[in-house]
Structure formats: C-alpha cells, structure tokens
PDB file of C-alpha atoms in Angstrom:
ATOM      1  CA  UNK H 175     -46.430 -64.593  17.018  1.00 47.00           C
ATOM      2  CA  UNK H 176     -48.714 -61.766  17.085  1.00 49.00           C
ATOM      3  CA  UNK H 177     -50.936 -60.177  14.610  1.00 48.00           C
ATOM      4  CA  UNK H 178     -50.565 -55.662  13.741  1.00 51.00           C
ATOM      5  CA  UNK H 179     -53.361 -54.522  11.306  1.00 57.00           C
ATOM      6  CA  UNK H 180     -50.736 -54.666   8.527  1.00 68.00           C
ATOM      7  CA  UNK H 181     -48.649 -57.014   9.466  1.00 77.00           C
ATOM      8  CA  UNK H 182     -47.496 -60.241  11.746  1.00 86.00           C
ATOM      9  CA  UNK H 183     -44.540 -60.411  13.817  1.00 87.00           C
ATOM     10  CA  UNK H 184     -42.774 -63.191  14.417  1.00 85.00           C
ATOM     11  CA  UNK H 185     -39.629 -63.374  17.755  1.00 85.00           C
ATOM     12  CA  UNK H 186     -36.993 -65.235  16.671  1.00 83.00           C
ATOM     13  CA  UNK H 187     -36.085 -65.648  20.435  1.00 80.00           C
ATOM     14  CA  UNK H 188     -38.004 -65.522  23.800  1.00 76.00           C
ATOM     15  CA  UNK H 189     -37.255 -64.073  26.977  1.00 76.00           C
ATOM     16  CA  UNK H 190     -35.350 -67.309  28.739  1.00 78.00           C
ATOM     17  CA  UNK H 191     -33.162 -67.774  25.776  1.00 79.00           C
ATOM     18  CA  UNK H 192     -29.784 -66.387  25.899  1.00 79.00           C
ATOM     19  CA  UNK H 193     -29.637 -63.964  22.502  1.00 78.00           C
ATOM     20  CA  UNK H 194     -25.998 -65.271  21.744  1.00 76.00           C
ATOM     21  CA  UNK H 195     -26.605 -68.611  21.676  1.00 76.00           C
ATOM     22  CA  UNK H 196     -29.658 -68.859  19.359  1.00 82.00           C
ATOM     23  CA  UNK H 197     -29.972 -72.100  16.780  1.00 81.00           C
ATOM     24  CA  UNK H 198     -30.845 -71.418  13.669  1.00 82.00           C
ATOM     25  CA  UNK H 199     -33.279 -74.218  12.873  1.00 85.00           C
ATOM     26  CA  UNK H 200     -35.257 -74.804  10.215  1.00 90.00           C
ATOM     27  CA  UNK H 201     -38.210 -73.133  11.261  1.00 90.00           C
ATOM     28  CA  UNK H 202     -36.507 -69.828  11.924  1.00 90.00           C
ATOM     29  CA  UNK H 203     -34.780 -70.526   8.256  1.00 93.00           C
ATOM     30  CA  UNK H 204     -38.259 -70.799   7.245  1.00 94.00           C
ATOM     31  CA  UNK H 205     -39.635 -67.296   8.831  1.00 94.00           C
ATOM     32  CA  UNK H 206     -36.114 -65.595   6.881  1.00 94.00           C
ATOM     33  CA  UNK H 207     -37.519 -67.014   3.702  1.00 95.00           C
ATOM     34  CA  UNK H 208     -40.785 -65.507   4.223  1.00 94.00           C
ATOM     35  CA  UNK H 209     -39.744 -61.996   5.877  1.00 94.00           C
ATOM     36  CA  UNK H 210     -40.506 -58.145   4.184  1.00 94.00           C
ATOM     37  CA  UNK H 211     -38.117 -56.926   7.208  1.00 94.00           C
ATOM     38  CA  UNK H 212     -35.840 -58.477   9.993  1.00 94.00           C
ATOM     39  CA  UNK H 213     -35.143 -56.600  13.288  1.00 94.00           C
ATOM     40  CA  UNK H 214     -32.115 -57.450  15.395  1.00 92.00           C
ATOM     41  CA  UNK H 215     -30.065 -55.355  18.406  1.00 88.00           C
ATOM     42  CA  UNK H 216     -26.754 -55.853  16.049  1.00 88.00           C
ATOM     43  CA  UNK H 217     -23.592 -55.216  17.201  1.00 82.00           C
ATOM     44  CA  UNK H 218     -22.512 -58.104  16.944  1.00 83.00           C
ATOM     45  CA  UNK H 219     -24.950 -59.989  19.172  1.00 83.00           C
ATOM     46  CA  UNK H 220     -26.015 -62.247  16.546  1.00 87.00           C
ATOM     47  CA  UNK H 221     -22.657 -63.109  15.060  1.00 88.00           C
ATOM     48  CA  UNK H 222     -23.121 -66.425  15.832  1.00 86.00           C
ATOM     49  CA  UNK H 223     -26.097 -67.278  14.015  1.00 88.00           C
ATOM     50  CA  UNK H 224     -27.555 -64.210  11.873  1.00 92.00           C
ATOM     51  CA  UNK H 225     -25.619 -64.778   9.231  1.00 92.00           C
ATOM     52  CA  UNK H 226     -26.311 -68.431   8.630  1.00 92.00           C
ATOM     53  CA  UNK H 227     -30.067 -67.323   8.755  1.00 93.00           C
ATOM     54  CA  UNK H 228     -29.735 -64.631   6.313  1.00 94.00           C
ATOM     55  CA  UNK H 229     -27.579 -66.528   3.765  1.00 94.00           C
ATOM     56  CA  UNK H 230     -30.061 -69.996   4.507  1.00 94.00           C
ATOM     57  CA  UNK H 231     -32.914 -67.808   3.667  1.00 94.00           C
ATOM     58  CA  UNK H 232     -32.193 -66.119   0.018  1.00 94.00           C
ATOM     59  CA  UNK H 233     -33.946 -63.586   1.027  1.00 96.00           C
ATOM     60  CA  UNK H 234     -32.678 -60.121  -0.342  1.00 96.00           C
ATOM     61  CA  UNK H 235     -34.976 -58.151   2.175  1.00 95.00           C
ATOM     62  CA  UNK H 236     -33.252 -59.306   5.404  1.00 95.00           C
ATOM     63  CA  UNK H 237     -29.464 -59.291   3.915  1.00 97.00           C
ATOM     64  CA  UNK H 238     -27.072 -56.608   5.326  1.00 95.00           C
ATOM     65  CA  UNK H 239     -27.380 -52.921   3.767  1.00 94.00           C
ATOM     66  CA  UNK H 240     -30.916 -53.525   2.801  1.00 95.00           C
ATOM     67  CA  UNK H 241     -33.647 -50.742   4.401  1.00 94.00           C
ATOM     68  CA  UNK H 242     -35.537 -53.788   5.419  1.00 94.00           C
ATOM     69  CA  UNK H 243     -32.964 -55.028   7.690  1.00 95.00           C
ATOM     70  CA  UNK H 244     -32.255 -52.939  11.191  1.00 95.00           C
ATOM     71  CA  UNK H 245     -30.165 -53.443  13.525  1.00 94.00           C
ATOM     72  CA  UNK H 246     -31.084 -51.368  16.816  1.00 94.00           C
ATOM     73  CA  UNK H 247     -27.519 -50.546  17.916  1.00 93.00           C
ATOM     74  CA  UNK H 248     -27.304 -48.673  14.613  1.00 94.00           C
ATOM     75  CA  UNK H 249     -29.542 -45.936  16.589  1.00 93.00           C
ATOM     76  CA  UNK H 250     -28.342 -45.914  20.179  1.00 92.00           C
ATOM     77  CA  UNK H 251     -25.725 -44.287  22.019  1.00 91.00           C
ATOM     78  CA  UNK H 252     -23.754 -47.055  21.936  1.00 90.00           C
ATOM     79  CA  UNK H 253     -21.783 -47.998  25.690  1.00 89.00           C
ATOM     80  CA  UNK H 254     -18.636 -49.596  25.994  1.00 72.00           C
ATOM     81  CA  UNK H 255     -17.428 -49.114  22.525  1.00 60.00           C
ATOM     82  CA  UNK H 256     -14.023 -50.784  21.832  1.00 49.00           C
ATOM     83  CA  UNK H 257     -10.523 -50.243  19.414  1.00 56.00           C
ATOM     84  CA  UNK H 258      -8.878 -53.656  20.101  1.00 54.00           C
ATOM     85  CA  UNK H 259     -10.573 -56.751  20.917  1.00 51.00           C
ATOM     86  CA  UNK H 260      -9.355 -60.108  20.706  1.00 52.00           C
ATOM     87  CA  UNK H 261     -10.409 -63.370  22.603  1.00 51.00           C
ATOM     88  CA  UNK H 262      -8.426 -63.259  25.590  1.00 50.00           C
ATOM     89  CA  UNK H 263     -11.136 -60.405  26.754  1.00 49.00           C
ATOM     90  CA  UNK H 264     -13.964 -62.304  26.755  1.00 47.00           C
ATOM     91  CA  UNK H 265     -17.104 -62.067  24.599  1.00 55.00           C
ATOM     92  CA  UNK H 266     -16.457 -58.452  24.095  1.00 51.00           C
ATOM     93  CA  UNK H 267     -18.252 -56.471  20.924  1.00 53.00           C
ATOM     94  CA  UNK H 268     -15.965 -54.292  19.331  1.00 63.00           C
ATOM     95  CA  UNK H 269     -18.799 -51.897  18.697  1.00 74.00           C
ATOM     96  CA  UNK H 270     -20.067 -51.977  22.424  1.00 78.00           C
ATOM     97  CA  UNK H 271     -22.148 -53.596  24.390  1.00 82.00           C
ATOM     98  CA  UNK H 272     -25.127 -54.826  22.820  1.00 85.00           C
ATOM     99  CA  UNK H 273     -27.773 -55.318  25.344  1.00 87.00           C
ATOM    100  CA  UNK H 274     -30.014 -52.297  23.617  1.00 92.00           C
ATOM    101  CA  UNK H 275     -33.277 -53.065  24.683  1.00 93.00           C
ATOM    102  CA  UNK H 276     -32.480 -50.771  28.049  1.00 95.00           C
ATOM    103  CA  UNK H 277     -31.863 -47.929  26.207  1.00 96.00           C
ATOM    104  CA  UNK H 278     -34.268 -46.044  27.090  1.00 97.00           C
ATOM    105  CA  UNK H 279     -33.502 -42.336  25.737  1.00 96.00           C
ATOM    106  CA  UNK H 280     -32.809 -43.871  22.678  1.00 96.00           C
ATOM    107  CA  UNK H 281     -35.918 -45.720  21.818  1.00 96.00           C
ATOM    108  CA  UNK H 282     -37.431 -42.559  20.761  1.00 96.00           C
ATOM    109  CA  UNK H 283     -35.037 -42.092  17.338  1.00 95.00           C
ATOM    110  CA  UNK H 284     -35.514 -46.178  16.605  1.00 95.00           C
ATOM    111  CA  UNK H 285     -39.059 -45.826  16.967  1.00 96.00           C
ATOM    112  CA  UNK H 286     -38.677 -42.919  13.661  1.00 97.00           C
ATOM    113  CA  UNK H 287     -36.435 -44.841  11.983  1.00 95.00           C
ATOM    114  CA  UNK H 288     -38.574 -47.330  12.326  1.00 94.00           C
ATOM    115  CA  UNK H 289     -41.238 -45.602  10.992  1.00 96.00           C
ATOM    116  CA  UNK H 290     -39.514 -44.483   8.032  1.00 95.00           C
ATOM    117  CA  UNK H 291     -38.644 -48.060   6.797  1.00 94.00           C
ATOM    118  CA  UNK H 292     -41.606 -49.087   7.025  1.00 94.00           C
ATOM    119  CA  UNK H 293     -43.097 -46.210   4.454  1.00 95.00           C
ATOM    120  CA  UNK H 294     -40.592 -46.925   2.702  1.00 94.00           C
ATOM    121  CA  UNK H 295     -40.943 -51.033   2.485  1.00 92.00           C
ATOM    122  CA  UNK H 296     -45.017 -51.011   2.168  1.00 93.00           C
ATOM    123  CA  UNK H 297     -46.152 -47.262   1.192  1.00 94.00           C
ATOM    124  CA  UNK H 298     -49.710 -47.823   0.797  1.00 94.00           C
ATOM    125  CA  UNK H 299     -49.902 -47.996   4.628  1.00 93.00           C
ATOM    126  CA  UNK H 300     -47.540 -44.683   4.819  1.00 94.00           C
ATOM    127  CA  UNK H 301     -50.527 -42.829   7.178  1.00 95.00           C
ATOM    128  CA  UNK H 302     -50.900 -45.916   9.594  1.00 94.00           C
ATOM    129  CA  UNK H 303     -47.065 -45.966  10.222  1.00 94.00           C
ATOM    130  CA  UNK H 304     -47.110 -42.727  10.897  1.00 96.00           C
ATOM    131  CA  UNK H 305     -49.861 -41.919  13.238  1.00 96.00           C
ATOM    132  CA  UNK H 306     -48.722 -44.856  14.585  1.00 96.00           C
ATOM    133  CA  UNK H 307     -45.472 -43.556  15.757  1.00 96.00           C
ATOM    134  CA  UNK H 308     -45.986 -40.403  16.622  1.00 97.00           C
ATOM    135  CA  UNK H 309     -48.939 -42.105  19.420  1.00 97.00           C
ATOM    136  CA  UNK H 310     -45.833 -44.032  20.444  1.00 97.00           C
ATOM    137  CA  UNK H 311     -43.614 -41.789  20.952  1.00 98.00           C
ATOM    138  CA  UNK H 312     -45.461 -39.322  22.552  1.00 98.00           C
ATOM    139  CA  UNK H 313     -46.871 -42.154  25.123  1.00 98.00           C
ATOM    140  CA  UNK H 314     -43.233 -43.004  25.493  1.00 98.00           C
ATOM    141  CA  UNK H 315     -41.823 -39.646  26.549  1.00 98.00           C
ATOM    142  CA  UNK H 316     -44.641 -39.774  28.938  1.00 98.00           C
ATOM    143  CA  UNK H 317     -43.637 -42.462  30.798  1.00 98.00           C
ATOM    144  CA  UNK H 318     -39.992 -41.375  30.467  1.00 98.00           C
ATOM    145  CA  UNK H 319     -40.667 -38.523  33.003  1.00 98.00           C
ATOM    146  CA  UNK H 320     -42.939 -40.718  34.755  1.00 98.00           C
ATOM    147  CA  UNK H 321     -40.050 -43.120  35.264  1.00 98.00           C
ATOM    148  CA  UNK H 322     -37.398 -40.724  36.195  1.00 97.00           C
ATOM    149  CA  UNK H 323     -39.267 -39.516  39.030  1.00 97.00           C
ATOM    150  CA  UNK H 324     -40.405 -42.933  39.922  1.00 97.00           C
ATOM    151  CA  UNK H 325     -36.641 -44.209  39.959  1.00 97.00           C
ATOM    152  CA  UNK H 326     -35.131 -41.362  41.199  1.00 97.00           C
ATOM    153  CA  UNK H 327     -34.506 -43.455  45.289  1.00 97.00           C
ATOM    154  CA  UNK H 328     -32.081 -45.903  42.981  1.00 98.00           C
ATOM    155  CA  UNK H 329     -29.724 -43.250  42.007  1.00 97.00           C
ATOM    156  CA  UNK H 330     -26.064 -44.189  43.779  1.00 97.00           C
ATOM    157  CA  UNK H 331     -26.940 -47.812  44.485  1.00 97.00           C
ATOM    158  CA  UNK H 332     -24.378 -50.520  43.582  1.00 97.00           C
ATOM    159  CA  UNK H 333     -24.646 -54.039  42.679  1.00 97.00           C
ATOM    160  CA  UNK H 334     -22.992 -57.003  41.608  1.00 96.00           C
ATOM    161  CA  UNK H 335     -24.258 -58.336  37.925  1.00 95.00           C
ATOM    162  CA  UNK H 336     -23.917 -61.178  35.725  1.00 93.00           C
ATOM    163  CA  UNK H 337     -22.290 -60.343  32.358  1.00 87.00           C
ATOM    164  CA  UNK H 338     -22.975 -56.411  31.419  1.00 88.00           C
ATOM    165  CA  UNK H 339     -26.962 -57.845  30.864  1.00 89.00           C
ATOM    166  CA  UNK H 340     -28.352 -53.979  32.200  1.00 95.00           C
ATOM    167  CA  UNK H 341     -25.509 -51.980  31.646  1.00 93.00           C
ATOM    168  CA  UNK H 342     -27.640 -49.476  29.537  1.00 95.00           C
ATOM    169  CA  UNK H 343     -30.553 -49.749  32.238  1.00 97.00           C
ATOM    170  CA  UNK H 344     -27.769 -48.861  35.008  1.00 97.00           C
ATOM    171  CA  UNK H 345     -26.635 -45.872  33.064  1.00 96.00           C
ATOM    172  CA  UNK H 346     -30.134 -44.517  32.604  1.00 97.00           C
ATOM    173  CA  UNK H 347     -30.638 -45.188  36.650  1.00 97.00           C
ATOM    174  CA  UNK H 348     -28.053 -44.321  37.759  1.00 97.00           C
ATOM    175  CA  UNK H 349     -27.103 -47.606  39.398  1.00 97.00           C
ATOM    176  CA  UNK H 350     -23.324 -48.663  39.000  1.00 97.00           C
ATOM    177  CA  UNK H 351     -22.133 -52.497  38.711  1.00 96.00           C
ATOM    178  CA  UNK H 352     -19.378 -53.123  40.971  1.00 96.00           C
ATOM    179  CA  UNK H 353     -18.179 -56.687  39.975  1.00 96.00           C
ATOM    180  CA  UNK H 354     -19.395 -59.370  37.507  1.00 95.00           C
ATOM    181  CA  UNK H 355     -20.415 -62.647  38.670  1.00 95.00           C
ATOM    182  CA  UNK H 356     -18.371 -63.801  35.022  1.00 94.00           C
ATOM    183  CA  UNK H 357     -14.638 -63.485  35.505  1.00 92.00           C
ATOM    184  CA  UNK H 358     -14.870 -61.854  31.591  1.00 89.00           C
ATOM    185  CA  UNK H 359     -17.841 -61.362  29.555  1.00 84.00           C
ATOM    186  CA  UNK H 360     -19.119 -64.646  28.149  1.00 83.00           C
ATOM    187  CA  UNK H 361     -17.184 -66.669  30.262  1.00 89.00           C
ATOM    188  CA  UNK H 362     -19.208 -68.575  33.069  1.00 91.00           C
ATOM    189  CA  UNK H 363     -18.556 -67.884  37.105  1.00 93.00           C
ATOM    190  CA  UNK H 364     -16.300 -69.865  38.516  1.00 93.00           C
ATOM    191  CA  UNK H 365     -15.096 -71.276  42.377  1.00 93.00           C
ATOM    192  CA  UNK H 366     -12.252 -69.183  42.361  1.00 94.00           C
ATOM    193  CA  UNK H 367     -13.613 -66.234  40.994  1.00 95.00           C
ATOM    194  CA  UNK H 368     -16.895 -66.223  42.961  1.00 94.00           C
ATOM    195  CA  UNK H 369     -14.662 -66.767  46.192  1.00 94.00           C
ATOM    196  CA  UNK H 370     -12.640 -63.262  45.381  1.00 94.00           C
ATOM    197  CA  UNK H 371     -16.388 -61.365  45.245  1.00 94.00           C
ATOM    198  CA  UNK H 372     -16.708 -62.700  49.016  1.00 92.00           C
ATOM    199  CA  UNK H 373     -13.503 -60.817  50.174  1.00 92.00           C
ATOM    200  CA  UNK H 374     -15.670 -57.591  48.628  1.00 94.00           C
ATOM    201  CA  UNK H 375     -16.644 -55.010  51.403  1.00 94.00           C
ATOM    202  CA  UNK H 376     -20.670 -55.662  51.797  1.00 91.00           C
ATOM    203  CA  UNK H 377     -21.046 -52.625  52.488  1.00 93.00           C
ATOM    204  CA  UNK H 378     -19.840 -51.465  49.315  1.00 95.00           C
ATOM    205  CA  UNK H 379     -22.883 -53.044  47.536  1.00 96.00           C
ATOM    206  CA  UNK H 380     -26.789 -53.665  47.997  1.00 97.00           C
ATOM    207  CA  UNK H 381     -27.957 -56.404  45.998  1.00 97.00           C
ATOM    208  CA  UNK H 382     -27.003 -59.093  43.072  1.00 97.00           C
ATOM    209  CA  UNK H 383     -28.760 -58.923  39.815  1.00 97.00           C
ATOM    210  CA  UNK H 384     -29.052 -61.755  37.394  1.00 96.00           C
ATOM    211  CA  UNK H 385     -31.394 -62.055  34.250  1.00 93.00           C
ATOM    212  CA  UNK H 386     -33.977 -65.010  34.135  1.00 89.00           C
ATOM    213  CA  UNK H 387     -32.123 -67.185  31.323  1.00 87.00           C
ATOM    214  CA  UNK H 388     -28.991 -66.881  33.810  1.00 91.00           C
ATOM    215  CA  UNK H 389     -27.913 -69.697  35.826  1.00 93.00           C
ATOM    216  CA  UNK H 390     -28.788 -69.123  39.680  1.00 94.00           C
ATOM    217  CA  UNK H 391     -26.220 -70.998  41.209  1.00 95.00           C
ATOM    218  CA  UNK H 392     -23.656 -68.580  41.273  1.00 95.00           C
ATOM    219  CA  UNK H 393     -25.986 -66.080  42.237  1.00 96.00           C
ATOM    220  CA  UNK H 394     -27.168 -68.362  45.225  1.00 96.00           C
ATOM    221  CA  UNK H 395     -23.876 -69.157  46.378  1.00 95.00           C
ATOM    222  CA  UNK H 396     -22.663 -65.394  46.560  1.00 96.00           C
ATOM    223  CA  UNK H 397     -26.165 -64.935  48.519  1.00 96.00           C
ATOM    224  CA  UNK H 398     -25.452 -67.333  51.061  1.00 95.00           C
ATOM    225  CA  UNK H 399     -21.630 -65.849  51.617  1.00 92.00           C
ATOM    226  CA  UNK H 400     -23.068 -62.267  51.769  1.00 94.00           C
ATOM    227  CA  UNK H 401     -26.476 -62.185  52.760  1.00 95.00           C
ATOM    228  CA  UNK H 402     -27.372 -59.943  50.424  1.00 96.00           C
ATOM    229  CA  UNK H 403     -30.515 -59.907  48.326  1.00 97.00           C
ATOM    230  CA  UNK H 404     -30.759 -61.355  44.762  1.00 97.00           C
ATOM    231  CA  UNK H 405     -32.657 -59.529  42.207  1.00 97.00           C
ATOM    232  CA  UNK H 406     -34.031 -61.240  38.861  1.00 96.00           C
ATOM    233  CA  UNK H 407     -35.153 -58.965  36.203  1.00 96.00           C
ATOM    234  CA  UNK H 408     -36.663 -59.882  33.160  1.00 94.00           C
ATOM    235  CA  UNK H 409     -34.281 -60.105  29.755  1.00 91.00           C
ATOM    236  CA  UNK H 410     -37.064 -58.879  27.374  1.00 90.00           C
ATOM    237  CA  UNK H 411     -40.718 -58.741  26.998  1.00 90.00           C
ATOM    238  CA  UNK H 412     -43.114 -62.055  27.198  1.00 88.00           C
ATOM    239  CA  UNK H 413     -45.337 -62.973  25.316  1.00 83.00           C
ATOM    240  CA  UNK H 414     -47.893 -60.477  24.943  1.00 85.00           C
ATOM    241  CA  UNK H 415     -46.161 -57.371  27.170  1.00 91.00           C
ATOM    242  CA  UNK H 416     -45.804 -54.452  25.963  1.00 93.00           C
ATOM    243  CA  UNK H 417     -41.736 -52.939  26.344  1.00 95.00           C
ATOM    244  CA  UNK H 418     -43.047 -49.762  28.499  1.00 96.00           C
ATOM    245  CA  UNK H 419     -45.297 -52.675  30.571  1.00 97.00           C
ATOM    246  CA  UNK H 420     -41.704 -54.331  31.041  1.00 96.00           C
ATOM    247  CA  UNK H 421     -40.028 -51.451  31.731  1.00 97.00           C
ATOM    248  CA  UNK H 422     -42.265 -50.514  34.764  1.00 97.00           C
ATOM    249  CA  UNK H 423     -41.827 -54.741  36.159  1.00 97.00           C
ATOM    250  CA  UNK H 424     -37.982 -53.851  36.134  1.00 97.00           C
ATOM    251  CA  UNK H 425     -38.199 -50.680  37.812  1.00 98.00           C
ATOM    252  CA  UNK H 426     -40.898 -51.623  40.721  1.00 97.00           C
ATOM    253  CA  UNK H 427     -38.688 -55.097  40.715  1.00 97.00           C
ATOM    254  CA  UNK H 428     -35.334 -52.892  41.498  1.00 98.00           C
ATOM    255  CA  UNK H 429     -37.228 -50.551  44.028  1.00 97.00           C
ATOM    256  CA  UNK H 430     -39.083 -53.091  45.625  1.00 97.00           C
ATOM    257  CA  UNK H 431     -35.023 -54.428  47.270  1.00 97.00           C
ATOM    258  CA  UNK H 432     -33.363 -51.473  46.608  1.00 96.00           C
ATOM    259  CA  UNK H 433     -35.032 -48.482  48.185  1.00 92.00           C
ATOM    260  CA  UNK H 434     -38.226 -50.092  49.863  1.00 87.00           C
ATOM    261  CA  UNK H 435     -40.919 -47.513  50.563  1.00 76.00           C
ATOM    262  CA  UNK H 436     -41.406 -47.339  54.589  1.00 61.00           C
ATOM    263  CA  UNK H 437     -45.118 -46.571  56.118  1.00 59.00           C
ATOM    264  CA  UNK H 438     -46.233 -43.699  57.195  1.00 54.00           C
ATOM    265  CA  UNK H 439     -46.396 -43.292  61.089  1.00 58.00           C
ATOM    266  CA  UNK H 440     -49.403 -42.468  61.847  1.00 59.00           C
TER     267      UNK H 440
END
C-alpha cells in the first residue's frame, strides 16, 4: 500500500502471485467496498475472480462501464486476438493475450486516459493530474529511446518461454518465443511434452525464460537436457519500484545472458 498526495493505492496482487489465480478474500472484498477507482489489465485475466469482487463489494464505482473502472487492455494494441476459442485450446483470451504490463509503446495513451478519469472522478485535483502526467509521459518517452538503443544486441534472439508471460515485451524487442514450456496456455509442462523440446535443434535457441511465480522445475529439467541458460524476469513491479525501474531490471537481466558485453582489448 502506498500513499500519492491525493490518494492511496492499494495492489490487489504482488509480483509472485499468478494474476489468474487470485482469491478473492475478504480483505480484498473489503478494499472493493472502499474504492473511488479499480485498475485491472482486463481481457479477461481476471475472469476468475473480478467479478465476485465487484458484485461482493456494492460498489457502483468499480462495476463494469463505470469511468472509475479501467481495464488496461482497453488501451493497448492488443496481441494474439482471437474469433473462436473454446477449452480444448488452453487458457486462451478471446480478446488476446493479456499480459499488458510489457506494452511498452502503449503505456503512453493509458497514462492519458488515465489522467482523464481521474479529472473526471475527483476534479478539484484536475491541475495535479495533469502536470502529473504530462512529467510522466515525457520521462517515459525518454527512456523509450533510451531503451531501444540499449536493447537493440537482443533483436533476432530466440527463446523458449513459459506460457505467453512476455509476449508483448518480445514484440517490442524483438525477441521471438520458439516453444512453450506449457503444452497449451494454462496448462502445466509435462514429461512428455518437455521431452519433445529436447529433440529441438539448440542451436535454434539461446536461453529459457520463466517468470518468478513460475514453477522452476520444468525450467531446470530442460536446462540440464540442453545446457542452455535460464533466465527469470520479474512478473511486475515490487514493492516500492517504479515500472520504468522494472523495465530497465528486465532489460539488463535479458542482456546480461543474451548478448553479454565483451572487454575491451587493451
């Protein structure tokens, strides 16, 4: 929980929790009640427990079509956007994948809507918002070209993932995911599956990625049968980081096993 001049914020997950499989306790029930606006990716991430909290709550602020209730995706390019789903696909989202928080290009028109609902909810603070924002946004195309140049070595690399976690960091890389440790989305690894990623060419990849609220066994298996390096990026921010701080752990993360900077001779 942390504290803006106007308001406090309160995550309804943290960064080792997977974002499907959230409980809607009592407490969180509790924050519903109490909140003048709710924040989620959307598309469909939530299904599984958003709409207990909103209808638990009674709160008219945080129900669907209200200007105090955003959903990210609503904003974003969306990736992987589907006609047909049904179950024997997986944990597919009909209106693409929702794994937003990589999106980079796109946190520039969230951050105005943003803004704007938030004139809109508490207008007496109209100026705040928006000097706010605009300080964002300008810091954040800063660090946009900052990153593309810094990035730039991971452009063509290829790994193996774990669900499509990164698919919108990938895209904004450059970096293409080969195979999925999950045999479909949602569904965990198994023997079988993991043993048909070993008969993949090792040349044909560089590392394998897996978030930190992702089981490492699978991961460590396909490590030992490969000998290729693991990477484990961060889902989200902690506790106190800042998105563009996390941002810059991912990318050093990547480049520190992907494209390794060699000394100078002297």
């Amino acid at each position: 929980e942390s504290h803006a001049p106007n308001a406090t914020i309160y995550s309804a997950t943290t960064a080792k929790q997977d974002p499907h499989y959230v409980q809607a306790r009592p407490s969180l029930i509790a924050k519903m009640r109490q909140a003048d606006m709710a924040m989620c990716s959307g598309a469909e991430l939530e299904v599984g427990w958003l709409p207990m909290l909103q209808t638990r709550s009674s709160n008219g602020a945080v129900q669907n079509g209200a200007l105090s209730m955003i959903y990210a995706a609503d904003f974003v390019r969306m990736l992987d956007t589907h006609d047909h789903v049904d179950r024997s696909m997986g944990d597919i989202h009909a209106y693409g994948n929702p794994h937003v928080q990589f999106a980079a290009n796109d946190i520039i028109p969230l951050s105005q809507a943003m803004t704007k609902r938030l004139i809109i909810i508490d207008p007496d603070n109209a100026q705040s918002y928006q000097i706010n924002g605009i300080k964002f946004r300008v810091h954040w195309r800063k660090k946009l070209n900052e990153w593309h140049e810094k990035a730039a070595p991971l452009q063509g690399k290829q790994v193996i993932g774990y669900h499509e976690t990164y698919r919108y960091l990938y895209e904004w890389l450059g970096i293409k995911q080969i195979a999925d440790l999950e045999p479909k989305p949602g569904i965990s690894p198994t023997t079988s599956h993991l043993q048909s990623l070993t008969e993949l060419d090792v040349d044909t990849f560089d590392a394998i990625v897996y978030s930190s609220h992702q089981d490492q066994r699978p991961v460590d298996w396909l490590q030992q049968y490969t000998g290729k390096p693991v990477i484990e990026l961060p889902l989200t921010v902690t506790d106190g980081q800042s998105l563009d701080a996390m941002y810059d752990q991912v990318i050093d993360t990547l480049l520190d096993v992907l494209a390794p900077s060699v000394p100078e001779k002297i």
